[in-house]
PDB file of C-alpha atoms and ligand atoms in Angstrom:
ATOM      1  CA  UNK I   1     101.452  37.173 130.532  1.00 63.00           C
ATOM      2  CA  UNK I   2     104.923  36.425 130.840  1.00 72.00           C
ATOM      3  CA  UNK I   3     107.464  37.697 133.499  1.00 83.00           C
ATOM      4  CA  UNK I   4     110.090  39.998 131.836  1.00 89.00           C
ATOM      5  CA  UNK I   5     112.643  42.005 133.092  1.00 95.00           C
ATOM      6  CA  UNK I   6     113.392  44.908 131.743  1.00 96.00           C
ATOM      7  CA  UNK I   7     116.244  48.372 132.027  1.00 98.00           C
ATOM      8  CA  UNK I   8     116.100  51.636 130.172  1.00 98.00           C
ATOM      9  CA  UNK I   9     117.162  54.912 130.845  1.00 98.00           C
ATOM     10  CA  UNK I  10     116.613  58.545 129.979  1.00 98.00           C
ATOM     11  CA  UNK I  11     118.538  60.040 126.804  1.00 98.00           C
ATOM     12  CA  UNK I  12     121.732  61.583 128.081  1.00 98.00           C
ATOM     13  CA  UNK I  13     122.135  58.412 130.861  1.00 98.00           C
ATOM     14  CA  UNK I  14     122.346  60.163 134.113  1.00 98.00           C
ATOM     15  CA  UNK I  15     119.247  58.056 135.130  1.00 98.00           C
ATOM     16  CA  UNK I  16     118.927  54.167 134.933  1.00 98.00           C
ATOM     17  CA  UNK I  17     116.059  52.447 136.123  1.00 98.00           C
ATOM     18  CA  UNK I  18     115.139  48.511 136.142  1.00 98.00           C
ATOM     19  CA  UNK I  19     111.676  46.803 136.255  1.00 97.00           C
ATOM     20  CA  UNK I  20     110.763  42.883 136.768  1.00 95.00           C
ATOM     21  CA  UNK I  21     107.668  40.979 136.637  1.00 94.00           C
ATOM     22  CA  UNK I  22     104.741  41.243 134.881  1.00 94.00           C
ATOM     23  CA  UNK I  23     104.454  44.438 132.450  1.00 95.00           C
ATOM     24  CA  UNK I  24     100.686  44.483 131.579  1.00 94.00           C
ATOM     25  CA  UNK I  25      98.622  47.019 130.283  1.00 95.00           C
ATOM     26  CA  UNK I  26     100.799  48.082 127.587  1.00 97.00           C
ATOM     27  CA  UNK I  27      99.503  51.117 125.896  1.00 97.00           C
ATOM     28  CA  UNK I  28      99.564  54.267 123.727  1.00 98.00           C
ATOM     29  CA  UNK I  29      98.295  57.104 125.398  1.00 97.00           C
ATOM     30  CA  UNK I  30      96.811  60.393 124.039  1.00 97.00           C
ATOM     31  CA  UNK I  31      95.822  62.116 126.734  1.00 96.00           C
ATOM     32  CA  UNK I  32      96.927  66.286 127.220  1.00 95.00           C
ATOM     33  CA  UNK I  33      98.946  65.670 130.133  1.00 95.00           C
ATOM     34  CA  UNK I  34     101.005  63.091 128.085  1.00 97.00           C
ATOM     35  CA  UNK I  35     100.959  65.269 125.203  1.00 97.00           C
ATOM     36  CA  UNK I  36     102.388  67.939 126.794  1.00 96.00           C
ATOM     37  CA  UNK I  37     105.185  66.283 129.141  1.00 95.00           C
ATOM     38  CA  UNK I  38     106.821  64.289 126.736  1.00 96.00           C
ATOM     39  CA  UNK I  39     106.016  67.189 124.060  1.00 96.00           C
ATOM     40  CA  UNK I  40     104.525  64.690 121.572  1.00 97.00           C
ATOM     41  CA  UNK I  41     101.651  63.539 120.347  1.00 98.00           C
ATOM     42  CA  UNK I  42     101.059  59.839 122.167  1.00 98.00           C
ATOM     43  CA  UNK I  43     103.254  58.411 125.035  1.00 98.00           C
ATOM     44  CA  UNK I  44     103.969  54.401 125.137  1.00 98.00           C
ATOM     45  CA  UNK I  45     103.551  53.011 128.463  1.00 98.00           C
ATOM     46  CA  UNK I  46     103.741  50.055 130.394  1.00 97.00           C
ATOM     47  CA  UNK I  47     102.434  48.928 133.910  1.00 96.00           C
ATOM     48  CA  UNK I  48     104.459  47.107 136.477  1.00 96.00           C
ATOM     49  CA  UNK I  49     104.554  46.295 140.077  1.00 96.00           C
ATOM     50  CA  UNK I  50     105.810  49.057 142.015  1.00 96.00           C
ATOM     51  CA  UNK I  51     108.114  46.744 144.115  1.00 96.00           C
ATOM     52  CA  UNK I  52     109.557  45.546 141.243  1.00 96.00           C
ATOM     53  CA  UNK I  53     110.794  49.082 140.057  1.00 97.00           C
ATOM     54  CA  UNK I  54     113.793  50.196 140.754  1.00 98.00           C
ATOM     55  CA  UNK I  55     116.071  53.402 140.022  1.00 98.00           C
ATOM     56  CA  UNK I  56     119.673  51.979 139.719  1.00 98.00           C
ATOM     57  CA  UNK I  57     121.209  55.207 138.446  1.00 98.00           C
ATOM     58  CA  UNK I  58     120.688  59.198 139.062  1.00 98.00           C
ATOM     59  CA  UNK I  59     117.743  60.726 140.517  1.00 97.00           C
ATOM     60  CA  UNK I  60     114.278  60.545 138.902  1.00 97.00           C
ATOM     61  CA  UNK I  61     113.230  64.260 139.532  1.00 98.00           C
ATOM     62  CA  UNK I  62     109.533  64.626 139.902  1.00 97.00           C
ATOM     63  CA  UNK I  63     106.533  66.300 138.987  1.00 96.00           C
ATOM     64  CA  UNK I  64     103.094  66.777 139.717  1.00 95.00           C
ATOM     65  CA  UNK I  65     101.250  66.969 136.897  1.00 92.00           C
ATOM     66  CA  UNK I  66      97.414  66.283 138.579  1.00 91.00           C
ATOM     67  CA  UNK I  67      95.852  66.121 141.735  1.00 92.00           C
ATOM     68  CA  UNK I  68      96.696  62.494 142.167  1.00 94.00           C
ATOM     69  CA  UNK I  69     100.013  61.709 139.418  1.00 95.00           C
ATOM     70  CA  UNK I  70     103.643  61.997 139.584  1.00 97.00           C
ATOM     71  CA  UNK I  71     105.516  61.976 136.511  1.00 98.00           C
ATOM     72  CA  UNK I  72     109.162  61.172 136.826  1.00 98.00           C
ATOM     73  CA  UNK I  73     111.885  62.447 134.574  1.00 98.00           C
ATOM     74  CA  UNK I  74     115.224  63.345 134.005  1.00 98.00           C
ATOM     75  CA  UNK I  75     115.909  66.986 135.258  1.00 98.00           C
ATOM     76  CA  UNK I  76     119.348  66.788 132.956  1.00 98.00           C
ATOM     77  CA  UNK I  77     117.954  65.901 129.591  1.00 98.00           C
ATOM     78  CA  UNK I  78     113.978  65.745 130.654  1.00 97.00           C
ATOM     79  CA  UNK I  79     113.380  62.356 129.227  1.00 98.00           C
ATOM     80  CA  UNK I  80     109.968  60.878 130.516  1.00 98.00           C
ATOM     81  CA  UNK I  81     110.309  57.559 132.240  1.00 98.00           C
ATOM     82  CA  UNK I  82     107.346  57.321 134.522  1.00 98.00           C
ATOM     83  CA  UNK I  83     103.754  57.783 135.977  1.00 97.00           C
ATOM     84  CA  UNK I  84     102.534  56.551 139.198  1.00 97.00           C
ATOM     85  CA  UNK I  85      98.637  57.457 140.065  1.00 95.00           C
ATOM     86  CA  UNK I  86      97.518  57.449 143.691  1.00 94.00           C
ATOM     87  CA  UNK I  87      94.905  54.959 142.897  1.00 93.00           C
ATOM     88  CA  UNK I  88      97.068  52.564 141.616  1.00 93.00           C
ATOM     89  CA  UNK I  89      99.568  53.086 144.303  1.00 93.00           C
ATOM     90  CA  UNK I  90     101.508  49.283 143.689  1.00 96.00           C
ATOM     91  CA  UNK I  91     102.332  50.212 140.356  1.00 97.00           C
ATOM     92  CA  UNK I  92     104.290  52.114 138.145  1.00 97.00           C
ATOM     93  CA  UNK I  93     103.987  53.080 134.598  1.00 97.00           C
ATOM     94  CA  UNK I  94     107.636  53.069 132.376  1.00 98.00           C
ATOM     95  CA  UNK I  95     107.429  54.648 128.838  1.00 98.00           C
ATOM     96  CA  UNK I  96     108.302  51.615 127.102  1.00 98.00           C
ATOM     97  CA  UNK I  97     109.971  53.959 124.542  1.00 98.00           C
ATOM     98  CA  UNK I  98     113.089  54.630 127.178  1.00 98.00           C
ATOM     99  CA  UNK I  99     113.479  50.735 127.388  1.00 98.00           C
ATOM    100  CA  UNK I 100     116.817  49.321 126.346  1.00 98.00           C
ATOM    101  CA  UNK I 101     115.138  47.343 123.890  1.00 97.00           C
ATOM    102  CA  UNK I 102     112.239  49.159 123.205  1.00 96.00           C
ATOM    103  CA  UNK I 103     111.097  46.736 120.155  1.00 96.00           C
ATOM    104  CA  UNK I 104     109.959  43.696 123.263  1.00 95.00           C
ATOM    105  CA  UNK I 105     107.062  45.083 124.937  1.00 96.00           C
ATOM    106  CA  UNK I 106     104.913  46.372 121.678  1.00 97.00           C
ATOM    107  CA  UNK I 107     101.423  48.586 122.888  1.00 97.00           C
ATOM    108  CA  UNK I 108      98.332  46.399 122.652  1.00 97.00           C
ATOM    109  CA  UNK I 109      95.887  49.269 122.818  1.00 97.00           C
ATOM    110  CA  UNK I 110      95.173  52.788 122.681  1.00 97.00           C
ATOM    111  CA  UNK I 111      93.642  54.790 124.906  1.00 97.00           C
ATOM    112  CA  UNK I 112      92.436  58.289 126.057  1.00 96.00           C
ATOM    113  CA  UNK I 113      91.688  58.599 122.180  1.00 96.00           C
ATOM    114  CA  UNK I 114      88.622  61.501 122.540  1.00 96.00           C
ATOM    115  CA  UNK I 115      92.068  63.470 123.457  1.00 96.00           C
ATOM    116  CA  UNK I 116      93.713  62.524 120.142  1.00 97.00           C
ATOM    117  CA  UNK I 117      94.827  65.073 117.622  1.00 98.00           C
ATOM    118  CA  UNK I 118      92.781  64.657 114.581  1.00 97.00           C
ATOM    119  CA  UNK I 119      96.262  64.870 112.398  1.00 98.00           C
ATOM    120  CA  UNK I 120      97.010  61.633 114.310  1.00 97.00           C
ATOM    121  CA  UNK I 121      95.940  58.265 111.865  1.00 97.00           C
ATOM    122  CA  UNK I 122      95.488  55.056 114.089  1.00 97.00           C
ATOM    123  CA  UNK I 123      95.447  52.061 111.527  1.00 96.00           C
ATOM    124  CA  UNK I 124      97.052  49.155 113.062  1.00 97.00           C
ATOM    125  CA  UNK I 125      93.508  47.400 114.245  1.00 96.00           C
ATOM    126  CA  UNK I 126      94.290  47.662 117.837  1.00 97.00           C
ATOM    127  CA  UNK I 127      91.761  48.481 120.342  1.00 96.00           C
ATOM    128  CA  UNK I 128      90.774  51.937 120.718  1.00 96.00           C
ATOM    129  CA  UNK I 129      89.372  53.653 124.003  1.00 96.00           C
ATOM    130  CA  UNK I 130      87.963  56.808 124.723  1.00 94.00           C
ATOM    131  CA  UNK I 131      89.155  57.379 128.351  1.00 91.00           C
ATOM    132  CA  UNK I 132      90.763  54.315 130.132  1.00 85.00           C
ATOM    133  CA  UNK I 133      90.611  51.002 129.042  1.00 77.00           C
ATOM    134  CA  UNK I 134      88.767  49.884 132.942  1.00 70.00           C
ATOM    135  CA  UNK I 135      86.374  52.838 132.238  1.00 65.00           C
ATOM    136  CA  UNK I 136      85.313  52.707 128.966  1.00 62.00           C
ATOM    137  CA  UNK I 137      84.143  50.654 126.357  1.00 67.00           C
ATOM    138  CA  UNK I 138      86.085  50.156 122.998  1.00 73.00           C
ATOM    139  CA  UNK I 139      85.322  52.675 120.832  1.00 71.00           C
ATOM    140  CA  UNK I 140      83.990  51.563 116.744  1.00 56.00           C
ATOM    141  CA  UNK I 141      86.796  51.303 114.992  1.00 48.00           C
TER     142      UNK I 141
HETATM  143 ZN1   ZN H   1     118.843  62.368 131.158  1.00 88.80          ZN
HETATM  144 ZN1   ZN H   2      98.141  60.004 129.196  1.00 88.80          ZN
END
């Protein structure tokens, strides 16, 4: 894994954000909650270091969406930009799809797939997962 440093921002540009180090567990999710808050049917993410997160624009209004996640948006155009889970309280997710160059950081898995809409094809050979990749085991492809 390679250090990167990435910026991206929400659609209409009132917030900027900035992320360095290591961006690992890069991912498709399919999970409701993702569904619904970015009001489509996967969300590409990407995990980095909390400390190396930054906001360097606007505000990045926030919502609770479980007992123990905060999504972050934009409360102007309602772009999703992030996740952060209690358990994982040193990191933050980015949806790599708000990146300024969205093609570097491609998802090497998918995940939360027993939430998947059946209309949804997956047929690029990546690794599939039920729940979480740490929880479960990779699903027959
Ligand atoms: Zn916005
Ligand atoms: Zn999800």
């Amino acid at each position: 894994m390679e250090e990167t440093h990435i910026t991206g921002g929400c659609f209409c540009g009132a917030v900027r954000y900035e992320a360095s180090g290591v961006a690992r567990n890069l991912r498709y999710c399919y999970c409701e909650s993702c569904r619904r808050a970015a009001g489509s049917p996967a969300v590409a993410w990407g995990t980095f270091d909390r400390n190396g997160f930054r906001v360097t624009q606007g505000t990045l209004a926030e919502f609770r969406s479980s007992a123990h996640v905060t999504r972050g948006f934009c409360a102007a155009c309602g772009s999703c930009l992030t996740y952060c889970h209690e358990a994982r309280s040193g990191e933050i997710d980015v949806t790599l799809a708000t990146l300024d160059e969205p093609a570097r950081l491609a998802p090497q898995m998918h995940v939360w797939v027993a939430d998947k809409l059946p209309w949804v094809r997956i047929e690029d050979g990546l690794p599939q997962y039920a729940a979480t990749a740490l929880q479960g085991t990779e699903l027959k492809r």
